[in-house]
């Protein structure tokens, strides 16, 4: 397999990770109860968060949207996050939360590229949105985007070896996966000292996830195949 094919494969792994196939939980692998419609069938989501048509309290809508998200009712979650954004007196924090939730709901429903715009709206202050936007940029496979992805992942705190990423919501990205994403980005950029940074990040990831068939394992194997030594 040539270098280009390896890179494309790893980008695909990161895409699937962000879209819900990682090991971080909350990835749509829940069994959807009968009372919760599947995406695209219309109707409201289930859960106990309240909210829905006619609801005007943004916090209730946000809670209800995330409950729908948790059970895989992404269309309903999208509707509720959008409903929050139509409320004129929401706070900046509520707006950021709605854009972050909308980005992840769109990602789970249609792929990480579909969440790009929403993640951009929330990424100035929300770590989950930064992770999502970084994944979208990595998927695009452009040098400028990889540089921006590094900035986003570093803003999360991942360049600190002691930092652990813990999501507030069930977005499906673990700490190990987030560090592995940053390792891949450092190696892609290939600047002075980036190989050492990539080694540090992937070793952190592997210390938490040493399985042979996870997203972390695939990124680890890719880095070795592309010539990263000392891992």
mmCIF file of C-alpha atoms in Angstrom:
data_model
loop_
_atom_site.group_PDB
_atom_site.id
_atom_site.type_symbol
_atom_site.label_atom_id
_atom_site.label_comp_id
_atom_site.label_asym_id
_atom_site.label_seq_id
_atom_site.Cartn_x
_atom_site.Cartn_y
_atom_site.Cartn_z
ATOM 1 C CA UNK A 1 0.000 0.000 0.000
ATOM 2 C CA UNK A 2 1.503 3.365 -0.993
ATOM 3 C CA UNK A 3 1.692 6.450 1.213
ATOM 4 C CA UNK A 4 -1.294 8.136 -0.438
ATOM 5 C CA UNK A 5 -3.490 5.073 0.090
ATOM 6 C CA UNK A 6 -2.415 4.823 3.729
ATOM 7 C CA UNK A 7 -3.256 8.475 4.346
ATOM 8 C CA UNK A 8 -6.659 8.126 2.679
ATOM 9 C CA UNK A 9 -7.396 5.044 4.783
ATOM 10 C CA UNK A 10 -6.513 6.824 8.008
ATOM 11 C CA UNK A 11 -8.610 9.851 7.093
ATOM 12 C CA UNK A 12 -11.474 7.414 6.548
ATOM 13 C CA UNK A 13 -10.867 5.928 10.001
ATOM 14 C CA UNK A 14 -11.017 9.384 11.603
ATOM 15 C CA UNK A 15 -14.156 10.163 9.603
ATOM 16 C CA UNK A 16 -15.863 7.014 10.875
ATOM 17 C CA UNK A 17 -14.638 7.751 14.394
ATOM 18 C CA UNK A 18 -16.301 11.169 14.337
ATOM 19 C CA UNK A 19 -19.411 9.750 12.700
ATOM 20 C CA UNK A 20 -19.919 7.334 15.545
ATOM 21 C CA UNK A 21 -17.815 4.201 15.156
ATOM 22 C CA UNK A 22 -15.203 5.007 17.779
ATOM 23 C CA UNK A 23 -15.048 3.464 21.220
ATOM 24 C CA UNK A 24 -15.868 6.580 23.199
ATOM 25 C CA UNK A 25 -19.549 5.811 23.683
ATOM 26 C CA UNK A 26 -22.660 7.635 22.566
ATOM 27 C CA UNK A 27 -22.115 6.628 18.976
ATOM 28 C CA UNK A 28 -25.559 5.558 17.890
ATOM 29 C CA UNK A 29 -24.996 1.937 18.936
ATOM 30 C CA UNK A 30 -27.913 2.132 21.344
ATOM 31 C CA UNK A 31 -31.085 0.209 20.627
ATOM 32 C CA UNK A 32 -33.715 2.778 19.749
ATOM 33 C CA UNK A 33 -36.862 2.163 21.795
ATOM 34 C CA UNK A 34 -40.091 1.787 19.790
ATOM 35 C CA UNK A 35 -41.438 5.145 20.946
ATOM 36 C CA UNK A 36 -38.463 6.989 19.451
ATOM 37 C CA UNK A 37 -38.702 7.332 15.660
ATOM 38 C CA UNK A 38 -35.673 6.594 13.563
ATOM 39 C CA UNK A 39 -34.052 9.533 11.747
ATOM 40 C CA UNK A 40 -35.980 10.792 8.765
ATOM 41 C CA UNK A 41 -39.353 9.411 9.831
ATOM 42 C CA UNK A 42 -40.592 12.620 11.430
ATOM 43 C CA UNK A 43 -41.972 13.100 14.892
ATOM 44 C CA UNK A 44 -40.269 13.967 18.120
ATOM 45 C CA UNK A 45 -37.642 12.054 19.981
ATOM 46 C CA UNK A 46 -38.111 10.182 23.185
ATOM 47 C CA UNK A 47 -36.332 10.638 26.446
ATOM 48 C CA UNK A 48 -37.207 12.545 29.538
ATOM 49 C CA UNK A 49 -35.778 15.951 28.696
ATOM 50 C CA UNK A 50 -39.072 17.516 27.643
ATOM 51 C CA UNK A 51 -39.075 20.026 24.819
ATOM 52 C CA UNK A 52 -40.456 19.753 21.329
ATOM 53 C CA UNK A 53 -43.042 21.650 19.339
ATOM 54 C CA UNK A 54 -44.190 24.736 21.226
ATOM 55 C CA UNK A 55 -41.390 24.582 23.802
ATOM 56 C CA UNK A 56 -39.708 27.947 24.328
ATOM 57 C CA UNK A 57 -37.329 27.216 27.191
ATOM 58 C CA UNK A 58 -33.868 26.776 25.636
ATOM 59 C CA UNK A 59 -32.459 24.665 28.460
ATOM 60 C CA UNK A 60 -35.368 22.226 28.230
ATOM 61 C CA UNK A 61 -34.945 22.014 24.472
ATOM 62 C CA UNK A 62 -31.205 21.423 24.777
ATOM 63 C CA UNK A 63 -31.706 18.666 27.339
ATOM 64 C CA UNK A 64 -34.397 17.036 25.218
ATOM 65 C CA UNK A 65 -32.275 17.268 22.070
ATOM 66 C CA UNK A 66 -29.323 15.552 23.731
ATOM 67 C CA UNK A 67 -31.636 12.850 25.059
ATOM 68 C CA UNK A 68 -32.831 12.220 21.507
ATOM 69 C CA UNK A 69 -29.207 12.201 20.360
ATOM 70 C CA UNK A 70 -28.311 9.631 23.012
ATOM 71 C CA UNK A 71 -30.882 7.209 21.614
ATOM 72 C CA UNK A 72 -30.072 7.828 17.965
ATOM 73 C CA UNK A 73 -33.071 10.024 17.097
ATOM 74 C CA UNK A 74 -30.856 12.456 15.228
ATOM 75 C CA UNK A 75 -33.542 14.101 13.073
ATOM 76 C CA UNK A 76 -35.490 15.028 16.182
ATOM 77 C CA UNK A 77 -32.314 16.292 17.862
ATOM 78 C CA UNK A 78 -31.490 18.425 14.819
ATOM 79 C CA UNK A 79 -34.965 19.970 14.906
ATOM 80 C CA UNK A 80 -34.673 20.826 18.591
ATOM 81 C CA UNK A 81 -31.177 22.294 18.365
ATOM 82 C CA UNK A 82 -32.381 24.419 15.448
ATOM 83 C CA UNK A 83 -35.408 25.434 17.500
ATOM 84 C CA UNK A 84 -33.110 26.737 20.242
ATOM 85 C CA UNK A 85 -31.321 28.886 17.675
ATOM 86 C CA UNK A 86 -34.598 30.565 16.688
ATOM 87 C CA UNK A 87 -35.190 31.836 20.233
ATOM 88 C CA UNK A 88 -34.257 35.512 20.275
ATOM 89 C CA UNK A 89 -33.183 35.867 23.900
ATOM 90 C CA UNK A 90 -30.881 32.863 24.274
ATOM 91 C CA UNK A 91 -27.536 33.408 25.959
ATOM 92 C CA UNK A 92 -24.226 33.036 24.158
ATOM 93 C CA UNK A 93 -23.597 29.834 26.121
ATOM 94 C CA UNK A 94 -26.916 28.367 24.995
ATOM 95 C CA UNK A 95 -26.170 29.344 21.403
ATOM 96 C CA UNK A 96 -22.786 27.597 21.550
ATOM 97 C CA UNK A 97 -24.387 24.504 23.080
ATOM 98 C CA UNK A 98 -27.018 24.431 20.345
ATOM 99 C CA UNK A 99 -24.465 24.764 17.539
ATOM 100 C CA UNK A 100 -22.281 22.067 19.086
ATOM 101 C CA UNK A 101 -25.233 19.711 19.425
ATOM 102 C CA UNK A 102 -26.390 20.509 15.913
ATOM 103 C CA UNK A 103 -22.913 19.785 14.555
ATOM 104 C CA UNK A 104 -22.727 16.376 16.202
ATOM 105 C CA UNK A 105 -26.307 15.478 15.272
ATOM 106 C CA UNK A 106 -25.615 16.326 11.631
ATOM 107 C CA UNK A 107 -22.355 14.371 11.809
ATOM 108 C CA UNK A 108 -24.058 11.255 13.126
ATOM 109 C CA UNK A 109 -26.864 11.633 10.605
ATOM 110 C CA UNK A 110 -25.011 12.617 7.435
ATOM 111 C CA UNK A 111 -21.258 12.630 8.055
ATOM 112 C CA UNK A 112 -18.758 14.979 9.646
ATOM 113 C CA UNK A 113 -18.611 17.378 6.692
ATOM 114 C CA UNK A 114 -22.278 18.217 7.240
ATOM 115 C CA UNK A 115 -21.438 19.419 10.750
ATOM 116 C CA UNK A 116 -18.620 21.717 9.616
ATOM 117 C CA UNK A 117 -20.545 25.001 9.668
ATOM 118 C CA UNK A 118 -22.162 24.336 13.045
ATOM 119 C CA UNK A 119 -18.877 23.243 14.611
ATOM 120 C CA UNK A 120 -17.295 26.446 13.313
ATOM 121 C CA UNK A 121 -19.939 28.489 15.140
ATOM 122 C CA UNK A 122 -19.175 26.751 18.453
ATOM 123 C CA UNK A 123 -15.448 26.015 18.262
ATOM 124 C CA UNK A 124 -14.242 29.264 19.807
ATOM 125 C CA UNK A 125 -15.213 28.027 23.259
ATOM 126 C CA UNK A 126 -16.466 24.424 23.116
ATOM 127 C CA UNK A 127 -14.049 21.478 23.186
ATOM 128 C CA UNK A 128 -16.493 18.999 21.675
ATOM 129 C CA UNK A 129 -17.028 21.342 18.732
ATOM 130 C CA UNK A 130 -13.261 21.716 18.360
ATOM 131 C CA UNK A 131 -12.918 17.932 18.117
ATOM 132 C CA UNK A 132 -15.698 17.775 15.527
ATOM 133 C CA UNK A 133 -14.304 20.621 13.450
ATOM 134 C CA UNK A 134 -10.820 19.081 13.584
ATOM 135 C CA UNK A 135 -12.227 15.787 12.286
ATOM 136 C CA UNK A 136 -13.962 17.598 9.424
ATOM 137 C CA UNK A 137 -10.745 19.393 8.507
ATOM 138 C CA UNK A 138 -8.723 16.170 8.635
ATOM 139 C CA UNK A 139 -11.243 14.505 6.356
ATOM 140 C CA UNK A 140 -10.674 17.236 3.755
ATOM 141 C CA UNK A 141 -7.020 16.201 3.611
ATOM 142 C CA UNK A 142 -5.548 19.650 2.943
ATOM 143 C CA UNK A 143 -2.364 20.979 4.524
ATOM 144 C CA UNK A 144 -3.945 24.232 5.709
ATOM 145 C CA UNK A 145 -6.797 22.281 7.249
ATOM 146 C CA UNK A 146 -4.408 19.957 9.078
ATOM 147 C CA UNK A 147 -2.635 22.990 10.541
ATOM 148 C CA UNK A 148 -5.979 24.376 11.706
ATOM 149 C CA UNK A 149 -6.928 20.969 13.119
ATOM 150 C CA UNK A 150 -3.720 20.977 15.173
ATOM 151 C CA UNK A 151 -4.577 24.414 16.535
ATOM 152 C CA UNK A 152 -8.051 23.216 17.483
ATOM 153 C CA UNK A 153 -6.837 20.025 19.158
ATOM 154 C CA UNK A 154 -4.149 21.936 21.026
ATOM 155 C CA UNK A 155 -6.806 24.430 22.151
ATOM 156 C CA UNK A 156 -8.711 21.490 23.631
ATOM 157 C CA UNK A 157 -5.617 20.849 25.758
ATOM 158 C CA UNK A 158 -4.357 17.677 24.097
ATOM 159 C CA UNK A 159 -0.778 18.908 23.669
ATOM 160 C CA UNK A 160 -0.471 18.626 27.452
ATOM 161 C CA UNK A 161 0.513 15.002 28.056
ATOM 162 C CA UNK A 162 -1.379 14.980 31.355
ATOM 163 C CA UNK A 163 -4.619 16.228 29.821
ATOM 164 C CA UNK A 164 -7.572 13.874 29.466
ATOM 165 C CA UNK A 165 -10.389 14.746 27.115
ATOM 166 C CA UNK A 166 -13.758 13.862 28.609
ATOM 167 C CA UNK A 167 -16.829 14.753 26.599
ATOM 168 C CA UNK A 168 -19.848 16.245 28.315
ATOM 169 C CA UNK A 169 -22.178 14.593 25.823
ATOM 170 C CA UNK A 170 -22.178 11.107 24.232
ATOM 171 C CA UNK A 171 -20.390 12.146 21.036
ATOM 172 C CA UNK A 172 -18.432 8.895 20.748
ATOM 173 C CA UNK A 173 -14.833 10.182 20.889
ATOM 174 C CA UNK A 174 -12.553 8.959 23.673
ATOM 175 C CA UNK A 175 -9.453 10.578 25.138
ATOM 176 C CA UNK A 176 -7.267 7.986 23.400
ATOM 177 C CA UNK A 177 -8.909 8.684 20.039
ATOM 178 C CA UNK A 178 -8.495 12.442 20.433
ATOM 179 C CA UNK A 179 -4.768 12.061 21.191
ATOM 180 C CA UNK A 180 -4.405 9.696 18.215
ATOM 181 C CA UNK A 181 -6.010 12.299 15.941
ATOM 182 C CA UNK A 182 -3.464 14.868 17.092
ATOM 183 C CA UNK A 183 -0.622 12.379 16.562
ATOM 184 C CA UNK A 184 -1.730 11.868 12.960
ATOM 185 C CA UNK A 185 -1.940 15.624 12.388
ATOM 186 C CA UNK A 186 1.538 16.262 13.776
ATOM 187 C CA UNK A 187 3.032 13.560 11.576
ATOM 188 C CA UNK A 188 1.166 14.859 8.522
ATOM 189 C CA UNK A 189 2.450 18.406 9.095
ATOM 190 C CA UNK A 190 6.028 17.147 9.413
ATOM 191 C CA UNK A 191 7.573 20.291 10.862
ATOM 192 C CA UNK A 192 10.578 20.531 13.140
ATOM 193 C CA UNK A 193 9.850 18.453 16.227
ATOM 194 C CA UNK A 194 6.541 17.138 14.885
ATOM 195 C CA UNK A 195 7.716 13.516 14.741
ATOM 196 C CA UNK A 196 8.514 13.628 18.450
ATOM 197 C CA UNK A 197 5.146 15.223 19.164
ATOM 198 C CA UNK A 198 3.421 12.535 17.108
ATOM 199 C CA UNK A 199 5.252 9.814 19.061
ATOM 200 C CA UNK A 200 4.222 11.331 22.371
ATOM 201 C CA UNK A 201 0.587 11.622 21.351
ATOM 202 C CA UNK A 202 0.212 8.134 19.872
ATOM 203 C CA UNK A 203 1.977 6.589 22.859
ATOM 204 C CA UNK A 204 -0.519 8.321 25.158
ATOM 205 C CA UNK A 205 -3.339 6.955 23.026
ATOM 206 C CA UNK A 206 -1.935 3.412 22.995
ATOM 207 C CA UNK A 207 -1.378 3.450 26.748
ATOM 208 C CA UNK A 208 -5.154 3.738 27.103
ATOM 209 C CA UNK A 209 -6.252 1.720 24.083
ATOM 210 C CA UNK A 210 -3.925 -1.139 23.135
ATOM 211 C CA UNK A 211 -6.481 -3.208 21.243
ATOM 212 C CA UNK A 212 -5.710 -4.388 17.735
ATOM 213 C CA UNK A 213 -8.918 -3.425 15.957
ATOM 214 C CA UNK A 214 -9.827 0.063 17.177
ATOM 215 C CA UNK A 215 -9.516 3.460 15.504
ATOM 216 C CA UNK A 216 -6.468 4.108 17.693
ATOM 217 C CA UNK A 217 -4.879 0.857 16.492
ATOM 218 C CA UNK A 218 -5.465 1.822 12.854
ATOM 219 C CA UNK A 219 -3.896 5.250 13.307
ATOM 220 C CA UNK A 220 -0.980 3.659 15.193
ATOM 221 C CA UNK A 221 -0.412 1.176 12.365
ATOM 222 C CA UNK A 222 -0.662 3.944 9.775
ATOM 223 C CA UNK A 223 1.983 6.020 11.531
ATOM 224 C CA UNK A 224 4.324 3.021 11.606
ATOM 225 C CA UNK A 225 3.668 2.244 7.940
ATOM 226 C CA UNK A 226 4.393 5.864 7.037
ATOM 227 C CA UNK A 227 7.767 5.713 8.786
ATOM 228 C CA UNK A 228 7.272 7.004 12.318
ATOM 229 C CA UNK A 229 9.760 5.177 14.528
ATOM 230 C CA UNK A 230 10.056 4.793 18.278
ATOM 231 C CA UNK A 231 6.439 3.895 18.917
#
